[in-house]
Coordinates of C-alpha atoms in Angstrom, one line a residue:
M1 CA -9.9 18.6 5.6
S2 CA -7.3 18.9 2.9
L3 CA -8.1 18.5 -0.8
I4 CA -6.3 15.2 -1.1
D5 CA -8.0 13.8 2.0
Y6 CA -11.4 14.9 0.6
F7 CA -10.6 13.2 -2.7
A8 CA -9.6 10.0 -1.0
T9 CA -12.6 9.7 1.3
H10 CA -15.4 11.4 -0.7
I11 CA -14.6 11.5 -4.4
V12 CA -13.0 8.1 -4.9
P13 CA -15.9 6.2 -3.3
R14 CA -18.3 7.8 -5.7
M15 CA -16.2 7.3 -8.8
Y16 CA -15.4 3.6 -8.1
R17 CA -18.7 2.4 -6.6
G18 CA -19.7 -0.8 -8.4
K19 CA -16.6 -1.2 -10.5
G20 CA -15.0 -3.9 -8.4
A21 CA -11.7 -2.0 -8.3
L22 CA -11.1 -2.2 -4.5
H23 CA -11.2 -5.4 -2.6
P24 CA -9.0 -5.5 0.5
C25 CA -8.8 -8.5 2.8
E26 CA -11.1 -8.6 5.8
T27 CA -9.5 -8.1 9.1
G28 CA -8.0 -11.3 10.3
R29 CA -5.1 -13.7 10.1
L30 CA -3.9 -14.5 6.6
T31 CA -0.9 -16.8 7.1
D32 CA 1.0 -18.2 10.1
V33 CA 3.0 -14.9 10.1
V34 CA 0.8 -12.3 8.5
S35 CA -2.4 -10.7 9.8
C36 CA -4.2 -7.6 8.5
V37 CA -6.6 -4.9 9.5
R38 CA -9.0 -3.5 7.0
E39 CA -9.7 0.3 6.9
Y40 CA -12.3 1.1 4.2
D41 CA -10.5 0.1 1.0
V42 CA -7.0 -0.6 2.3
N43 CA -5.1 -3.1 4.5
I44 CA -2.5 -2.6 7.2
F45 CA -0.4 -5.7 7.4
L46 CA 1.0 -6.9 10.7
L47 CA 3.7 -9.6 10.9
R48 CA 4.8 -11.5 13.9
K49 CA 7.6 -14.0 14.2
G50 CA 9.3 -15.0 17.4
K51 CA 9.5 -11.9 19.6
A52 CA 9.4 -9.5 16.6
T53 CA 6.3 -7.6 15.4
I54 CA 6.4 -5.3 12.3
A55 CA 3.9 -3.5 10.2
I56 CA 3.5 -2.6 6.5
D57 CA 1.8 0.8 6.3
A58 CA -0.3 2.7 8.9
G59 CA -3.7 3.3 7.3
Y60 CA -5.9 6.3 7.4
K61 CA -5.9 9.3 9.8
G62 CA -7.8 8.5 13.0
H63 CA -9.7 5.5 11.5
P64 CA -11.9 4.0 14.3
G65 CA -11.3 0.5 13.2
L66 CA -7.5 0.4 13.9
V67 CA -7.5 -0.5 17.6
P68 CA -10.4 -3.0 17.4
G69 CA -8.9 -4.5 14.3
C70 CA -5.5 -5.0 16.0
E71 CA -7.3 -6.5 19.0
A72 CA -9.1 -8.9 16.8
V73 CA -5.8 -10.3 15.4
G74 CA -4.2 -10.3 18.9
I75 CA -1.6 -7.6 18.2
K76 CA -1.4 -4.4 20.0
P77 CA -0.3 -1.5 17.8
E78 CA 2.1 -0.3 20.5
S79 CA 3.9 -3.7 20.3
V80 CA 5.0 -3.0 16.7
E81 CA 8.7 -2.4 16.6
A82 CA 9.1 -1.3 13.0
L83 CA 6.7 0.1 10.6
F84 CA 7.5 0.2 6.9
L85 CA 5.7 2.7 4.7
T86 CA 5.2 1.8 1.0
H87 CA 4.5 5.5 0.3
A88 CA 3.2 8.6 1.9
D89 CA -0.4 8.8 0.7
P90 CA -3.0 9.5 3.4
D91 CA -4.5 6.0 3.2
H92 CA -1.1 4.4 3.9
A93 CA 0.7 6.9 6.1
G94 CA -2.2 8.8 7.7
G95 CA -2.2 6.7 10.8
L96 CA 1.1 8.3 11.7
D97 CA 0.0 11.9 11.2
V98 CA 1.1 14.2 14.0
R99 CA -2.3 15.8 14.3
Q100 CA -3.8 12.7 15.7
E101 CA -2.8 10.0 18.2
N102 CA -0.1 7.7 16.9
R103 CA -1.1 4.2 18.0
F104 CA 2.2 2.8 16.7
S105 CA 4.0 4.8 19.3
H106 CA 6.9 2.5 19.8
A107 CA 7.6 1.7 16.2
Q108 CA 10.7 2.9 14.3
V109 CA 9.2 4.2 11.0
Y110 CA 10.9 3.5 7.7
L111 CA 10.2 5.4 4.4
G112 CA 11.9 5.5 1.0
E113 CA 14.5 8.3 0.6
I114 CA 12.8 9.6 -2.6
E115 CA 9.3 9.4 -1.0
E116 CA 10.3 11.9 1.7
N117 CA 9.9 14.6 -1.0
Y118 CA 6.1 14.1 -0.6
L119 CA 6.2 14.7 3.1
T120 CA 8.1 17.9 2.6
N121 CA 5.9 18.9 -0.3
T122 CA 9.0 19.2 -2.5
Y123 CA 7.0 17.0 -4.9
H124 CA 3.3 17.4 -5.7
R125 CA 1.4 14.1 -5.4
K126 CA -0.6 14.6 -8.5
Q127 CA -0.6 17.2 -11.2
I128 CA -4.0 18.0 -12.6
G129 CA -3.6 20.6 -15.4
P130 CA -2.0 23.7 -13.8
F131 CA -2.8 22.5 -10.3
G132 CA -0.6 20.4 -8.1
L133 CA -2.1 18.3 -5.3
K134 CA 0.0 18.4 -2.1
N135 CA 0.3 15.5 0.3
S136 CA -1.6 16.0 3.6
V137 CA 0.4 13.8 5.9
T138 CA 3.0 15.1 8.4
I139 CA 4.9 12.5 10.5
A140 CA 7.1 13.1 13.4
D141 CA 10.9 13.4 13.0
G142 CA 12.9 10.3 13.7
Y143 CA 11.8 8.2 10.7
R144 CA 14.6 6.5 8.8
L145 CA 15.1 6.7 5.1
L146 CA 15.7 3.6 3.0
A147 CA 17.7 3.4 -0.3
D148 CA 16.7 1.0 -3.0
G149 CA 17.8 -2.5 -2.1
E150 CA 18.6 -1.7 1.5
E151 CA 17.9 -4.4 4.0
V152 CA 16.7 -4.0 7.6
Q153 CA 16.9 -6.7 10.3
V154 CA 14.1 -6.7 12.9
G155 CA 14.4 -9.7 15.2
E156 CA 14.0 -12.7 12.9
F157 CA 12.7 -10.6 10.0
T158 CA 14.8 -9.4 7.1
V159 CA 13.1 -6.6 5.2
Q160 CA 14.4 -5.5 1.8
A161 CA 13.2 -2.2 0.3
L162 CA 12.6 -2.3 -3.4
L163 CA 12.1 0.9 -5.3
V164 CA 9.1 0.6 -7.7
P165 CA 8.2 4.1 -8.9
G166 CA 5.1 5.0 -10.8
H167 CA 2.2 5.2 -8.3
T168 CA 4.5 7.7 -6.6
L169 CA 8.0 8.5 -7.5
G170 CA 9.4 7.0 -4.3
H171 CA 7.0 4.1 -3.9
L172 CA 8.6 1.0 -2.2
C173 CA 7.7 -2.6 -2.3
Y174 CA 9.0 -4.8 0.6
L175 CA 10.4 -8.3 0.3
V176 CA 10.3 -9.9 3.7
D177 CA 12.5 -13.0 4.3
G178 CA 12.7 -13.4 0.5
T179 CA 9.3 -15.1 0.6
M180 CA 6.7 -12.5 1.2
L181 CA 6.3 -9.5 -1.2
F182 CA 4.3 -6.5 -0.2
T183 CA 3.5 -4.4 -3.3
G184 CA 1.6 -1.5 -1.8
D185 CA -0.2 0.3 -4.7
A186 CA 1.9 -1.0 -7.5
I187 CA -0.3 -4.0 -8.4
A188 CA -4.1 -4.5 -8.7
L189 CA -5.1 -8.1 -8.3
N190 CA -8.1 -10.1 -9.4
K191 CA -8.8 -13.8 -10.2
D192 CA -7.0 -13.5 -13.5
G193 CA -3.8 -12.2 -11.9
G194 CA -2.0 -9.0 -11.3
W195 CA -2.3 -5.8 -13.3
C196 CA -0.7 -2.3 -13.4
F197 CA -2.4 -0.3 -10.6
F198 CA -5.2 2.0 -11.7
D199 CA -4.3 5.1 -13.6
M200 CA -6.4 7.6 -11.7
F201 CA -4.2 7.1 -8.6
N202 CA -0.8 6.8 -10.3
Y203 CA 1.7 9.6 -10.8
D204 CA 3.0 7.9 -13.9
S205 CA 1.4 4.7 -15.1
D206 CA 3.9 4.0 -17.8
L207 CA 6.7 4.3 -15.3
N208 CA 4.7 1.9 -13.0
R209 CA 4.5 -0.7 -15.7
R210 CA 8.2 -0.5 -16.5
S211 CA 9.1 -0.6 -12.8
L212 CA 7.0 -3.8 -12.3
E213 CA 8.7 -5.5 -15.2
A214 CA 12.1 -4.6 -13.6
L215 CA 10.9 -5.9 -10.3
R216 CA 9.8 -9.2 -11.9
R217 CA 13.3 -9.6 -13.3
R218 CA 15.0 -8.5 -10.1
I219 CA 13.5 -11.0 -7.6
D220 CA 13.2 -14.8 -7.6
L221 CA 9.5 -15.4 -7.9
N222 CA 10.1 -19.1 -7.4
R223 CA 11.0 -18.3 -3.8
V224 CA 8.1 -15.9 -3.2
E225 CA 5.3 -17.7 -1.4
Y226 CA 2.9 -14.8 -1.1
V227 CA 2.2 -11.5 -2.8
F228 CA 0.2 -9.0 -0.8
T229 CA -1.4 -5.9 -2.3
S230 CA -2.8 -3.0 -0.3
H231 CA -6.2 -2.7 -2.0
N232 CA -6.9 -6.1 -3.7
G233 CA -6.0 -8.9 -1.3
F234 CA -3.2 -11.4 -1.7
T235 CA -2.2 -14.5 -3.6
D236 CA 0.0 -17.5 -3.2
D237 CA 0.8 -17.6 -6.9
A238 CA 3.6 -15.1 -7.3
K239 CA 4.1 -15.6 -11.0
K240 CA 0.3 -15.0 -11.6
A241 CA 0.6 -11.8 -9.6
F242 CA 2.9 -10.5 -12.4
S243 CA 0.9 -11.9 -15.3
H244 CA -0.7 -8.7 -16.6
I245 CA 1.6 -6.0 -15.2
D246 CA 2.0 -4.4 -18.6
V247 CA -1.8 -3.8 -18.9
L248 CA -3.6 -0.9 -17.4
P249 CA -7.2 -1.7 -16.5
D250 CA -9.7 0.8 -18.0
L251 CA -12.0 1.7 -15.1
N252 CA -13.8 4.2 -17.3
A253 CA -14.9 1.6 -19.9
K254 CA -18.7 1.1 -20.0
G255 CA -19.7 -1.9 -17.9
F256 CA -16.2 -2.4 -16.5
L257 CA -16.0 -4.7 -13.5
F258 CA -12.5 -5.5 -12.3
D259 CA -13.4 -7.9 -9.6
E260 CA -16.9 -9.4 -9.5
T261 CA -16.4 -10.5 -5.9
A262 CA -15.4 -7.0 -4.6
P263 CA -17.7 -5.0 -2.4
Y264 CA -20.0 -2.5 -4.2
D265 CA -18.6 0.3 -2.0
C266 CA -15.8 -0.4 0.4
F267 CA -16.4 2.9 2.2
A268 CA -20.0 2.0 3.1
E269 CA -19.0 -1.0 5.2

């Protein structure tokens, strides 16, 4: 197991147990178009409209809940035509790793052009003193790179890639049909609204805050019906989802509890 995989599945659960930081949606149907599968602390989103099925992110490496979760929402992973990665972290791209069975075997994979630097280990995922953590995910050739603002048409879906660096330098959010915004690990959400994602996981939190402000100015929030986060559920109040994006929650503060309704330990369920 790589250092970053060990960190994600062993250290993170211990550090954030009882802090309410992670609260993904339970596996199920969220809207008429969007369903999700929960893997520990993260969601894979599955969208179906007409004859088209697409996914946002691929989850962890070899997670045993992927296939049962897809079955529970009535979508076979091999039916996914296009899979859009928000970034290359192992909890988002691990499900495509070449060292395990790729359940999304028929999907065209899309990734931000800057984010590819983590797949090639040109960029370190996180710098801790003199040490640079490398990404642990390797995906098969044939993925397509997306530029900021680029649009992809998949059946009746129009998916626009929006560069929102900070969590990683090539992190993408996806605006689907102008009405559904998938923010990956850019925003942390609770009952009071959306906040800058947690510092421990970010490459550059100040950059993340600036990027979120630019995103708020860039898109028409009056048209956005839903905002989906990868680790903190979703909301139908797009403006509220951007209400505290300039604030970084302090997970290390004594008695801190980001979301009082969140599981005590997402990795224990």
